Coordinates of C-alpha atoms in Angstrom, one line a residue:
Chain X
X139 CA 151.4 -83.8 154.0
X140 CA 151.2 -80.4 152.1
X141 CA 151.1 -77.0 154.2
X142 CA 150.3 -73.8 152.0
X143 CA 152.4 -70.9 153.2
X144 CA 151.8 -67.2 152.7
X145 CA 155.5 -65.7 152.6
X146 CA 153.6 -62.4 153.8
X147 CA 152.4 -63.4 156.9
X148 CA 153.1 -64.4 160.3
X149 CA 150.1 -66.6 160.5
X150 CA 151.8 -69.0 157.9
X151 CA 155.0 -69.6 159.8
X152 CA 152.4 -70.6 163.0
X153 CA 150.6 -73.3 160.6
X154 CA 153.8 -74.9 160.1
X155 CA 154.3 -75.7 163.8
X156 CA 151.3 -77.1 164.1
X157 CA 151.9 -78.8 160.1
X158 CA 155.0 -80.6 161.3
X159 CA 152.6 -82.6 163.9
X160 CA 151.1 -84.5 160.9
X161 CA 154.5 -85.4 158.9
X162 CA 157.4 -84.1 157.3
X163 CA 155.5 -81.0 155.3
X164 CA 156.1 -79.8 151.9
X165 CA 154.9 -76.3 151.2
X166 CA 152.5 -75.4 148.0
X167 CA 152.5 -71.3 148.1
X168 CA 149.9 -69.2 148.5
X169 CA 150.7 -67.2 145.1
X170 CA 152.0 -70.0 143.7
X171 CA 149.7 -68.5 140.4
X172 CA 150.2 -65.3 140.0
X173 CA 147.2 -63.2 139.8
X174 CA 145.4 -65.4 142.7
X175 CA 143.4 -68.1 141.4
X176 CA 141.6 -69.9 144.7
X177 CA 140.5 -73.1 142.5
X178 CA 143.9 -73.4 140.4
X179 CA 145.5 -73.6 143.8
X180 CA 142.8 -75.7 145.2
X181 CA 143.1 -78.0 142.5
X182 CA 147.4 -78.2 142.7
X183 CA 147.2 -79.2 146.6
X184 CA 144.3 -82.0 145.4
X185 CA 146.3 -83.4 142.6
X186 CA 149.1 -83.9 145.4
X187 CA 147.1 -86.5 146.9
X188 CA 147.7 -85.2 150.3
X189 CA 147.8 -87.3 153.9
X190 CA 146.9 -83.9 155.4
X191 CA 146.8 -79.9 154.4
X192 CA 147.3 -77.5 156.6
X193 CA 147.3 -73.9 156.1
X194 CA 146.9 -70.1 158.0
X195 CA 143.7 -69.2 159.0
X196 CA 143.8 -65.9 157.1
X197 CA 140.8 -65.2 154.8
X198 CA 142.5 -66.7 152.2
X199 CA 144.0 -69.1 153.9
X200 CA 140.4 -70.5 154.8
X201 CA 138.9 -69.9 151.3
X202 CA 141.6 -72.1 149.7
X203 CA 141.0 -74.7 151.9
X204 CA 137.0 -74.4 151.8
X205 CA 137.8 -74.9 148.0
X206 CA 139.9 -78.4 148.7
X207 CA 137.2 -79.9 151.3
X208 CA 134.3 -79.0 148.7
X209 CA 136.6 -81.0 146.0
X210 CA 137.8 -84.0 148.2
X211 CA 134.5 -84.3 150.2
X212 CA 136.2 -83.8 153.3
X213 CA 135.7 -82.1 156.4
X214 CA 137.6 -79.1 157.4
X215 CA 138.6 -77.2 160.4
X216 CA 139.0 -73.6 160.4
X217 CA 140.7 -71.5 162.7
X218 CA 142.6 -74.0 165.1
X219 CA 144.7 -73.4 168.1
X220 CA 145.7 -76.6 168.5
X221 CA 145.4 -80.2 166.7
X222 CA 146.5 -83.6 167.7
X223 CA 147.0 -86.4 164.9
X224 CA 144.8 -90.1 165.7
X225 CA 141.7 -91.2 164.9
X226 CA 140.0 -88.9 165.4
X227 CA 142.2 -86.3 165.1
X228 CA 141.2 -83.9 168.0
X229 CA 141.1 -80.1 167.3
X230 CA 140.9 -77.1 169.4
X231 CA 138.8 -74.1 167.4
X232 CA 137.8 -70.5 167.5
X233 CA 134.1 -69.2 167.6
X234 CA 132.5 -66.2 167.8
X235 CA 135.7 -64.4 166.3
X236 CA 137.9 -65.7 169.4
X237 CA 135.1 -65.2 172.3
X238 CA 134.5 -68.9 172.5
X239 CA 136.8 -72.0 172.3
X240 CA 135.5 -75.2 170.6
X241 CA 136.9 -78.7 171.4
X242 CA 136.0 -80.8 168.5
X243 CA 136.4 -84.5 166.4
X244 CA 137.8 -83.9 163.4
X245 CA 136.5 -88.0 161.8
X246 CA 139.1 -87.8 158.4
X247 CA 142.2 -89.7 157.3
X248 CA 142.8 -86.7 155.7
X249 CA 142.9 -83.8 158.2
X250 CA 142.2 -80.2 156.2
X251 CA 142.8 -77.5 159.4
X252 CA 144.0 -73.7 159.4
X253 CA 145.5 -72.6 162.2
X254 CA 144.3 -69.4 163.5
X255 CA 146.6 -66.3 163.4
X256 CA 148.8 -65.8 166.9
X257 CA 147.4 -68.5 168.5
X258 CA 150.5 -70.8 168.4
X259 CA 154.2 -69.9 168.2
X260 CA 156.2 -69.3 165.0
X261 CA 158.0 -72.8 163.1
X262 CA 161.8 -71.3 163.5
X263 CA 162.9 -75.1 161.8
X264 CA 164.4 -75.1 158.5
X265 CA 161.8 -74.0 155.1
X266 CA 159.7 -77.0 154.0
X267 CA 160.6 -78.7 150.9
X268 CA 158.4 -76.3 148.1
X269 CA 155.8 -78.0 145.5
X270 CA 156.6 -77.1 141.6
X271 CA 152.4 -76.6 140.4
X272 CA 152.0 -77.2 136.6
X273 CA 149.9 -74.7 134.6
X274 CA 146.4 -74.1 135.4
X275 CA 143.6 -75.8 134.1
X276 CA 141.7 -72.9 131.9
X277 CA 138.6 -73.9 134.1
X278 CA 140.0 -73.4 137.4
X279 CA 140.9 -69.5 135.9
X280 CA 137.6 -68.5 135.5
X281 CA 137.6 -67.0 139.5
X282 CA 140.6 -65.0 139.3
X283 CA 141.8 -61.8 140.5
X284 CA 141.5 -59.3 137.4
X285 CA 142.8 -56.0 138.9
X286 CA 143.5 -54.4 141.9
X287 CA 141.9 -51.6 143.3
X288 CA 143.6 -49.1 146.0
X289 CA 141.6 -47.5 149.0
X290 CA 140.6 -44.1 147.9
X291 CA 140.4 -42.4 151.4
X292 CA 143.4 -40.7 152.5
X293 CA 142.9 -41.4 156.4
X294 CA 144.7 -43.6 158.9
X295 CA 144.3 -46.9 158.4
X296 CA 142.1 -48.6 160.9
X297 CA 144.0 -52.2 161.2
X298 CA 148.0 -50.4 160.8
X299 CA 147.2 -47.5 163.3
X300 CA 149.5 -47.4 166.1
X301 CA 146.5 -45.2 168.3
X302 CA 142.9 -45.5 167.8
X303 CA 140.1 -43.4 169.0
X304 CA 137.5 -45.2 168.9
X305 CA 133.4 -44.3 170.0
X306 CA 130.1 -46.4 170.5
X307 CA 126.7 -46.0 171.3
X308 CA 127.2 -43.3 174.1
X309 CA 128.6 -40.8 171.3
X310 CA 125.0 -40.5 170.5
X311 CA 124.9 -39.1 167.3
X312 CA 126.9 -39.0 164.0
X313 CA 127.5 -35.0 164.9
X314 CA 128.8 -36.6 168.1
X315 CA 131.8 -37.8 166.6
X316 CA 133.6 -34.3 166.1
X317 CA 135.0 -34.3 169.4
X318 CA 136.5 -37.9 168.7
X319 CA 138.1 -36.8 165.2
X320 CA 139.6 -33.9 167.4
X321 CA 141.4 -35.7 169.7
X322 CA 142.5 -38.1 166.8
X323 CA 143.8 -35.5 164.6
X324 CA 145.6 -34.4 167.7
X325 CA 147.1 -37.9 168.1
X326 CA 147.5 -38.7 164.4
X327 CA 145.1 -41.7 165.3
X328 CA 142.7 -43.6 163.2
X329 CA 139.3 -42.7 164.0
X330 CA 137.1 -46.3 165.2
X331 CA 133.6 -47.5 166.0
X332 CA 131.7 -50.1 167.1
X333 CA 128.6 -51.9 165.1
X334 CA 125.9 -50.2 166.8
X335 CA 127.3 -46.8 165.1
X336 CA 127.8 -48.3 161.7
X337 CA 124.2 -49.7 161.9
X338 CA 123.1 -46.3 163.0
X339 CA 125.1 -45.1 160.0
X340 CA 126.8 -42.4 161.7
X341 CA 130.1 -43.9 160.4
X342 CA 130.9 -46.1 157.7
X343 CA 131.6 -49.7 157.8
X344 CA 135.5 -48.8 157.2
X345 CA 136.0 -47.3 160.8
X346 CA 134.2 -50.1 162.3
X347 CA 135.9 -52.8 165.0
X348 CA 135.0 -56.1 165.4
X349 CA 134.7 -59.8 164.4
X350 CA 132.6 -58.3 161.5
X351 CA 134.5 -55.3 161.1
X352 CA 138.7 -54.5 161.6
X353 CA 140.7 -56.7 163.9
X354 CA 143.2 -54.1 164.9
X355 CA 146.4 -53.8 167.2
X356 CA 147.0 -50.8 168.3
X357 CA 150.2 -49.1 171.3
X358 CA 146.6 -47.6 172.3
X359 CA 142.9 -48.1 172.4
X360 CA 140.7 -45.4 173.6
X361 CA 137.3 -46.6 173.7
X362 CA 134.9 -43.8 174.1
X363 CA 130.9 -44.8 175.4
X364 CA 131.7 -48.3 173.8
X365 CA 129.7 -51.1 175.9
X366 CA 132.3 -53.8 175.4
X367 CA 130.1 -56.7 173.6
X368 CA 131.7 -60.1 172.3
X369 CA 131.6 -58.6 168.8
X370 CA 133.4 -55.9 169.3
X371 CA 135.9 -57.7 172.0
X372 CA 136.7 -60.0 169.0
X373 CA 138.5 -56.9 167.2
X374 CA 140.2 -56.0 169.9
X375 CA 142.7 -58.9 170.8
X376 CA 145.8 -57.7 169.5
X377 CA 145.4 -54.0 171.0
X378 CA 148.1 -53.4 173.9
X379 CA 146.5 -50.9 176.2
X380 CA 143.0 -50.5 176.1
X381 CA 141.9 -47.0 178.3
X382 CA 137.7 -46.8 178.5
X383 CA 135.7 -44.7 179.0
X384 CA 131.9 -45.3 180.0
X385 CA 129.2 -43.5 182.4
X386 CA 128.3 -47.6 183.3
X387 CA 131.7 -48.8 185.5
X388 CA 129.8 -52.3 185.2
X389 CA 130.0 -51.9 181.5
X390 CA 131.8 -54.9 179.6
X391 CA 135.1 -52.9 178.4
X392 CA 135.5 -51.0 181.6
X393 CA 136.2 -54.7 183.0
X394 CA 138.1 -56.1 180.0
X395 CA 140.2 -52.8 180.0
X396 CA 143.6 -51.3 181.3
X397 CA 142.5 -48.3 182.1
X398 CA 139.1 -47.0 183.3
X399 CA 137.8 -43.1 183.5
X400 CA 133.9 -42.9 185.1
X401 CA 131.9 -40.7 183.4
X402 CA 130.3 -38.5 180.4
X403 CA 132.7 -38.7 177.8
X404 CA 131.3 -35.2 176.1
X405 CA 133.1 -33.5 178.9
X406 CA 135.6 -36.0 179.4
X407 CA 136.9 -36.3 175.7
X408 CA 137.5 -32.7 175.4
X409 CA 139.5 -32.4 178.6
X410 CA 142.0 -34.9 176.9
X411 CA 142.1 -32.8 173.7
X412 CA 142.6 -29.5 175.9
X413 CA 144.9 -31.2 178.2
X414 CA 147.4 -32.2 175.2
X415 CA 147.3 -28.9 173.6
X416 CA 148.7 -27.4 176.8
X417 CA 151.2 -29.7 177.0
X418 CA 152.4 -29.1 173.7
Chain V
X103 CA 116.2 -62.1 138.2
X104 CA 116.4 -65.2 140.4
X105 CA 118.3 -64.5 143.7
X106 CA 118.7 -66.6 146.6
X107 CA 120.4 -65.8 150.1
X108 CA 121.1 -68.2 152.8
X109 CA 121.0 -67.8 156.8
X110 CA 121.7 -68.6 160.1
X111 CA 119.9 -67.9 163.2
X112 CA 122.5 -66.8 165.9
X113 CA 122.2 -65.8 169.5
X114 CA 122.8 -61.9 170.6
X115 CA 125.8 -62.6 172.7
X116 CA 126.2 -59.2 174.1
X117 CA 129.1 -58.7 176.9
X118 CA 129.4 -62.2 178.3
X119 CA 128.7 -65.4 177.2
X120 CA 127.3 -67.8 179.6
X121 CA 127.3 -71.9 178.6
X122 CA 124.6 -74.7 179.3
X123 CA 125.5 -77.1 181.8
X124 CA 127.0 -79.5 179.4
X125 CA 129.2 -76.8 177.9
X126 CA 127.9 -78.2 174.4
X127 CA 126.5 -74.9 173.7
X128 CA 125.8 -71.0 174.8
X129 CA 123.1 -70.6 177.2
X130 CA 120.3 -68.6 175.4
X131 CA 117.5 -68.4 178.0
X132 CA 117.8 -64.6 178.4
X133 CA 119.5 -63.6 174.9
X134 CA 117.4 -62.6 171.8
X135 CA 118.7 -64.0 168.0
X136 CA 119.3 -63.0 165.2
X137 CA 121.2 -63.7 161.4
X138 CA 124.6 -63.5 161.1
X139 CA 125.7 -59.7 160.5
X140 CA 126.9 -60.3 156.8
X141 CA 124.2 -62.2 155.7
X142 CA 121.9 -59.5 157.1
X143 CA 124.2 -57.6 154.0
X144 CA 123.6 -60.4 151.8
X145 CA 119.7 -60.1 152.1
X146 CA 119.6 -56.2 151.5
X147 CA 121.7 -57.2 148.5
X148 CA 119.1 -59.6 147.0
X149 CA 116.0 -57.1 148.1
X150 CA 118.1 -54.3 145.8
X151 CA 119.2 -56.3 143.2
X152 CA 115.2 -57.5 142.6
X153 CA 114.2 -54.4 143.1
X154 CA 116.3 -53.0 140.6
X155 CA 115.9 -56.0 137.6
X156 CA 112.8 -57.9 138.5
X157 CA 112.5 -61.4 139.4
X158 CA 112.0 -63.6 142.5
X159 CA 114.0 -63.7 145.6
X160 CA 114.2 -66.2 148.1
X161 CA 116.0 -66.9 151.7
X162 CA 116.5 -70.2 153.1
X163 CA 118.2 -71.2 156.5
X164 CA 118.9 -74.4 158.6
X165 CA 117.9 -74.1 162.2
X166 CA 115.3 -74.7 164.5
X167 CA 111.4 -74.1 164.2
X168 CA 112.2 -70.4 165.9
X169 CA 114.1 -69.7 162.7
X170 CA 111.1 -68.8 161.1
X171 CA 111.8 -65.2 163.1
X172 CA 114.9 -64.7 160.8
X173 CA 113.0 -66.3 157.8
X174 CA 109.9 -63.3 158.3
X175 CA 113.0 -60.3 159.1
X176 CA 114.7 -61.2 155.8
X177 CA 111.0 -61.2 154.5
X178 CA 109.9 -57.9 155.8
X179 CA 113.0 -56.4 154.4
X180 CA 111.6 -56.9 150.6
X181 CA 112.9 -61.1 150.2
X182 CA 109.7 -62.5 148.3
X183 CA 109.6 -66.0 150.0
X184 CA 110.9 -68.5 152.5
X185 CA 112.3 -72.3 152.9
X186 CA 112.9 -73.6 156.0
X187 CA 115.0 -76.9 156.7
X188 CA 113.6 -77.3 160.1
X189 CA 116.3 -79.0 162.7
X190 CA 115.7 -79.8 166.1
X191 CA 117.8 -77.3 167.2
X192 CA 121.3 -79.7 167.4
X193 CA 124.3 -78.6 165.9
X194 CA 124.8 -79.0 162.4
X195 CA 128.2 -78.9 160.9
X196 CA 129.3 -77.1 158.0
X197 CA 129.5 -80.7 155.2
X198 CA 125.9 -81.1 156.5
X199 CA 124.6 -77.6 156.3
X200 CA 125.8 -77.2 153.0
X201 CA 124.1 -80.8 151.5
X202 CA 121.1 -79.8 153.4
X203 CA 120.8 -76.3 151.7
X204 CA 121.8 -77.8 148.1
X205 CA 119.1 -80.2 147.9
X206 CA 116.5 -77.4 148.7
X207 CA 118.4 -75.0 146.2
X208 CA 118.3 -77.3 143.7
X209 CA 114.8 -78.5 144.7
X210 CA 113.5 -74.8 143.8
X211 CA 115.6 -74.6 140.8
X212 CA 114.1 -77.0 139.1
X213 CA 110.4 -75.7 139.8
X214 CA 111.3 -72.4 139.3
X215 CA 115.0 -72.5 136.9
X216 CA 117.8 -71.5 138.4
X217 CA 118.9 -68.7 141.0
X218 CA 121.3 -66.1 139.1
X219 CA 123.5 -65.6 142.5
X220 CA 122.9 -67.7 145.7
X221 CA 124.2 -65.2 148.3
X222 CA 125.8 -66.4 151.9
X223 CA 127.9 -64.8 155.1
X224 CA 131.5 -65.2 154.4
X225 CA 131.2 -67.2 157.9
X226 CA 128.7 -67.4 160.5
X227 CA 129.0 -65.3 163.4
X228 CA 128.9 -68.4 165.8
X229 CA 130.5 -71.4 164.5
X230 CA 133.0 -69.6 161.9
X231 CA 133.3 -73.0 159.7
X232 CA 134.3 -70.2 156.5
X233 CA 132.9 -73.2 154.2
X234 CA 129.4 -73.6 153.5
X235 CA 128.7 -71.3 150.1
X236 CA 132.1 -72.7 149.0
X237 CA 130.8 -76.1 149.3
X238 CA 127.3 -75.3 147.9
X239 CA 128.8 -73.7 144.9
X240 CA 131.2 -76.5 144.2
X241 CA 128.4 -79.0 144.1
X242 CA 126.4 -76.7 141.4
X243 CA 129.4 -76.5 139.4
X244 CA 128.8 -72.3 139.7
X245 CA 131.8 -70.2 140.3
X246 CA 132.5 -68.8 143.4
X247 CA 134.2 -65.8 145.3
X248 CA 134.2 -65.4 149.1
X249 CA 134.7 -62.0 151.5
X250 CA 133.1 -59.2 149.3
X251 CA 132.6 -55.8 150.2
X252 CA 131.0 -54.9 146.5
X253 CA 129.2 -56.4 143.9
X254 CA 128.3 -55.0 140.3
X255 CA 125.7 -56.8 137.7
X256 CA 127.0 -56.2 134.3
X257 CA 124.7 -58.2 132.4
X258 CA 125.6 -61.6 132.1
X259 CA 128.6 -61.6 134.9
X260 CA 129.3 -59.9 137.9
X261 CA 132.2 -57.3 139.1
X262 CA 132.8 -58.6 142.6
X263 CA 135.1 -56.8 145.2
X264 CA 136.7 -59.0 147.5
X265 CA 138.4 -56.9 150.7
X266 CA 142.7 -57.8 150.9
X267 CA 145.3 -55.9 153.1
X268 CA 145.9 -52.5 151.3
X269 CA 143.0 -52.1 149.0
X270 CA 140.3 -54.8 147.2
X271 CA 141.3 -57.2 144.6
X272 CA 138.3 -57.5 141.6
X273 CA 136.8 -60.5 140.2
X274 CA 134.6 -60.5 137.0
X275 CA 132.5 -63.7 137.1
X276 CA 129.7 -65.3 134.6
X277 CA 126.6 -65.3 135.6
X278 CA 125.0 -67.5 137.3
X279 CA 127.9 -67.3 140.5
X280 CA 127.8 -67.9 144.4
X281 CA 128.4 -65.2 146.2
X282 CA 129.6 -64.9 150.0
X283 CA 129.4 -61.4 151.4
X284 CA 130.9 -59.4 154.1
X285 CA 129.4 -56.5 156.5
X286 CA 130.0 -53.1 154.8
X287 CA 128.3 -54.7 151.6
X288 CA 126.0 -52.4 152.0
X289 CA 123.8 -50.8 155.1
X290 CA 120.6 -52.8 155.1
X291 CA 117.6 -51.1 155.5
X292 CA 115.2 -51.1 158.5
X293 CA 111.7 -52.9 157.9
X294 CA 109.0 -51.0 158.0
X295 CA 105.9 -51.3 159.5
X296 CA 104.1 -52.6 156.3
X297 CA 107.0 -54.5 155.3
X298 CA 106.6 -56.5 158.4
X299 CA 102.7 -56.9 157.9
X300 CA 103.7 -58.2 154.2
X301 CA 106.3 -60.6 155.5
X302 CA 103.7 -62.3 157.6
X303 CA 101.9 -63.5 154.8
X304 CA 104.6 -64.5 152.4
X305 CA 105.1 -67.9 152.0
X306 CA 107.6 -70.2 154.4
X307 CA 108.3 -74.1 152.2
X308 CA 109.5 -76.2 155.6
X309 CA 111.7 -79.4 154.8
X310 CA 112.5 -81.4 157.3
X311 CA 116.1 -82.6 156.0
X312 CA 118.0 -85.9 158.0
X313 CA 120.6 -85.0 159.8
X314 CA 124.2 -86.9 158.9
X315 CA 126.8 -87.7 161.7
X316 CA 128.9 -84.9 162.0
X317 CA 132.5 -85.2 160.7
X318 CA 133.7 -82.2 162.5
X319 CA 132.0 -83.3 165.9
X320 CA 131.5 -80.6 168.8
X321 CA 132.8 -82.3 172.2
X322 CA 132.6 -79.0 174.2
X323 CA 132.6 -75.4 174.3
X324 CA 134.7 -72.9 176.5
X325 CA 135.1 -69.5 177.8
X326 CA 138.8 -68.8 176.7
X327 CA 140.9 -67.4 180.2
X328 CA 140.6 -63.5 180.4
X329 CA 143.4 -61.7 178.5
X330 CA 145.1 -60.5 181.9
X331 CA 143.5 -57.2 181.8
X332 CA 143.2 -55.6 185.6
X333 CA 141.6 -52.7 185.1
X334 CA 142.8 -49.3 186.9
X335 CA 140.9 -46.3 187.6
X336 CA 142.2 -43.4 186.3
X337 CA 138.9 -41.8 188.1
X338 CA 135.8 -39.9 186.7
X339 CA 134.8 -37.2 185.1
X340 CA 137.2 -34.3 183.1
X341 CA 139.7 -34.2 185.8
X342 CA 140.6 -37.4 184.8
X343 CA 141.8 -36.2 181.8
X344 CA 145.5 -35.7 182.7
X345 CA 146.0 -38.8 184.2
X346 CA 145.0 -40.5 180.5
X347 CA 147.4 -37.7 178.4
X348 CA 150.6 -39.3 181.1
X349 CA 149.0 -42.8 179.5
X350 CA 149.6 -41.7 176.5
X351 CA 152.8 -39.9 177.2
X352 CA 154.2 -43.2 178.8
X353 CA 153.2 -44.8 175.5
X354 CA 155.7 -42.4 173.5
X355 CA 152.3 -40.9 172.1
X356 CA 152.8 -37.3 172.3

């Protein structure tokens, strides 16, 4: 069985404790052509004849293996948390970004799975044997990456920041936001939002949290007049203290949260902001 | 310009998600739908893009009769016309999806020639399969690139921008390509009030495809266990405000 590894990232280190279920693995690596080529790789792991591939589900993680099921004909699970070899092999899934669990058949000799990120613990048992991959077939370089291109804004990233402050629908308008950027610039934080801002367009897609937006995992989330729904609950798994702040106490995130403050943020948000500055 | 973009009809989940009784899928009775968020991207791509060259544009989706809703949105926001593969409203998987949607795409290729992009979602909202456009594209022998925040006609290929940790790696592909989008694409428009009379009478192809045993097989759904959060009160109001600052201050924030 072949398990494609990503030196870079945790995700690939939990794919091979779920890999080693299905035999003794050997690893093909994720930049195993340098610049990526998705159907070069795609076409290495097919002409390995493989028993099973299993690999991170990271975007690209999933793409590559999309790429080998379309080739082979054979199904594919994405994002498992759990797998058990037999016929049929039995898988465990994410949906909805994480808000829902799927029990499902996988009906293939040849499982194709990726294991969703920090689901299951980390292989700590010795590296998989690596795959040598001959040159690439000039047809599986035509979707290849040609340059790179670096993020021109000069803010806090969004999925590295170690605060957020993040605000929803109650901010009520894109003006609304000012008091938010204060108290981040206070914090050093990145500023966040939820969908119904972005749609509203009083912040650009880049600040926004979600399963369509930034998973992020932040020391601290402030959520600021942010309902709570599944989408936006998606992005906020790996955050380790979530304090909200909602007029609604029935509201969504003032149940899923650590911390709860009742009330108008407009008066509450600035209190913070004030309340730091005297500290200081 | 020939442009295609493919959809899925998915529940508004909002804060909780509530299963039927067999657990085989979510309970819908008081929740309204809609199309996956990117491919509401991927839609207001193909409206601009026809806009801007000429052409014909067209959106297709698998799903129930009721999925003629998101057919006539997509519609309203400039798509030209409609095919629906009309289910019964069982789950699909992704294998199945995908031969369902090629036979149509290549069904109104060869009446009309061929689509210069077939836009998708990079995944759907609900079931997150990450494989249909993939699959689609494979089977048309067209290129392919997944996740993209950005694309750029220039002439016969396309500059696509696909969204990586620390920045966007770039693609150039010849034309014609598959395309699967991400939110942020773009900020689709809202429909207006004649664009919605238009969509009404715009035409809607159905096609009532067979549906193939399902190779990835749904047994049952679940509600995963709470993440252990107990939420405290830190109160209401402003005078809450310190007790949130010693939060932070706890946190080494300061």
């Amino acid at each position: 069985m072949i398990v494609l590894l990503d030196d870079h990232t945790d995700a690939s280190r939990q794919a091979l404790t779920l890999a080693r279920k299905f035999g003794e693995p050997r690893a093909i690596a994720m930049d195993a052509f340098e610049p990526f080529a998705p159907d070069a790789l795609a076409s290495a792991i097919v002409a390995l004849d493989p028993t099973a591939v299993i690999g991170p589900g990271t975007e690209r993680g999933n793409e590559v293996m999309a790429r080998v099921a379309a080739r082979t004909g054979l199904p594919f699970a994405a994002n498992c948390t759990a797998a058990e070899p037999g016929s049929p092999v039995t898988v465990t899934r994410l949906r909805w970004g994480g808000s829902l669990l799927e029990e499902a058949r996988l009906h293939s000799a040849r499982p194709l799975i990726t294991v969703a990120p920090h689901t299951v613990p980390a292989d700590t048992g010795p590296p998989p044997q690596p795959v040598e991959v001959g040159a690439a077939d000039q047809r599986d370089l035509v979707v290849c990456v040609s340059e790179h291109v670096q993020p021109s804004n000069g803010g806090v990233s969004l999925a590295a920041a170690k605060v957020i402050v993040s605000g929803g629908r109650g901010v009520g308008s894109k003006e609304g936001f000012a008091i938010i950027e204060e108290l981040a610039g206070l914090l050093g934080a990145a500023v966040g939002c939820s969908r119904a801002v972005t749609s509203a367009g009083w912040r650009p897609h880049s600040d926004q949290v979600g399963q369509t937006g930034t998973k992020v995992s932040p020391e601290v989330y402030i959520a600021c007049g942010i309902s709570g729904a599944t989408q936006h609950m998606a992005g906020l798994k790996g955050a380790k203290r979530i304090v909200a702040i909602n007029s609604d106490p029935q509201a969504p995130l003032m149940l899923n949260a650590d911390y709860t403050v009742t009330g108008d943020l407009k008066e509450i948000v600035p209190a913070i902001s004030a309340e730091i500055r005297k500290r200081r | 310009m020939r442009v295609a973009v493919c959809v899925k009809r998915v529940p508004i989940t909002g804060g909780r998600i509530l299963l039927t009784e067999d657990a085989r899928a979510i309970n819908t009775q008081h929740l309204g739908f809609t199309m996956s968020p990117h491919e509401e991207c991927g839609v207001e791509e193909a409206v601009r893009l026809v806009e801007a060259n000429k052409g014909d544009s067209v959106v297709l989706t698998l799903g129930p009769p009721e999925a003629v809703e998101q057919l006539r949105d997509a519609m309203a926001l400039g798509i030209d016309r409609a095919v629906h593969l009309q289910t019964d409203g069982s789950e699909w998987d992704a294998e199945a999806t995908a031969a369902a949607l090629l036979e149509a795409i290549r069904a109104d290729e060869a009446a009309n020639g061929p689509f210069d992009m077939v836009f998708f979602g990079n995944e759907s909202a609900d079931s997150g399969g990450f494989q249909v456009g993939i699959r689609v594209a494979y089977a048309l022998g067209r290129p392919c690139v997944t996740g993209l925040k950005k694309v750029t006609v220039e002439g016969v290929s396309v500059r696509c921008e696909q969204e990586v940790e620390g920045g966007r790696d770039v693609y150039v592909l010849p034309l014609p390509a598959v395309l699967t989008v991400k939110e942020g694409l773009n900020l689709p428009r809202y429909p207006s009030v004649p664009g919605r009379m238009r969509a009404r009478s715009k035409p809607v192809a159905v096609l009532t495809p067979q549906r193939a045993e399902p190779r990835l097989e749904l047994v049952r759904l679940a509600v995963p266990a709470g993440q252990g959060r107990r939420a405290e009160s830190l109160g209401s109001g402003a005078a809450a405000a310190p007790s949130i600052v010693d939060v932070l201050a706890k946190a080494g924030l300061l």
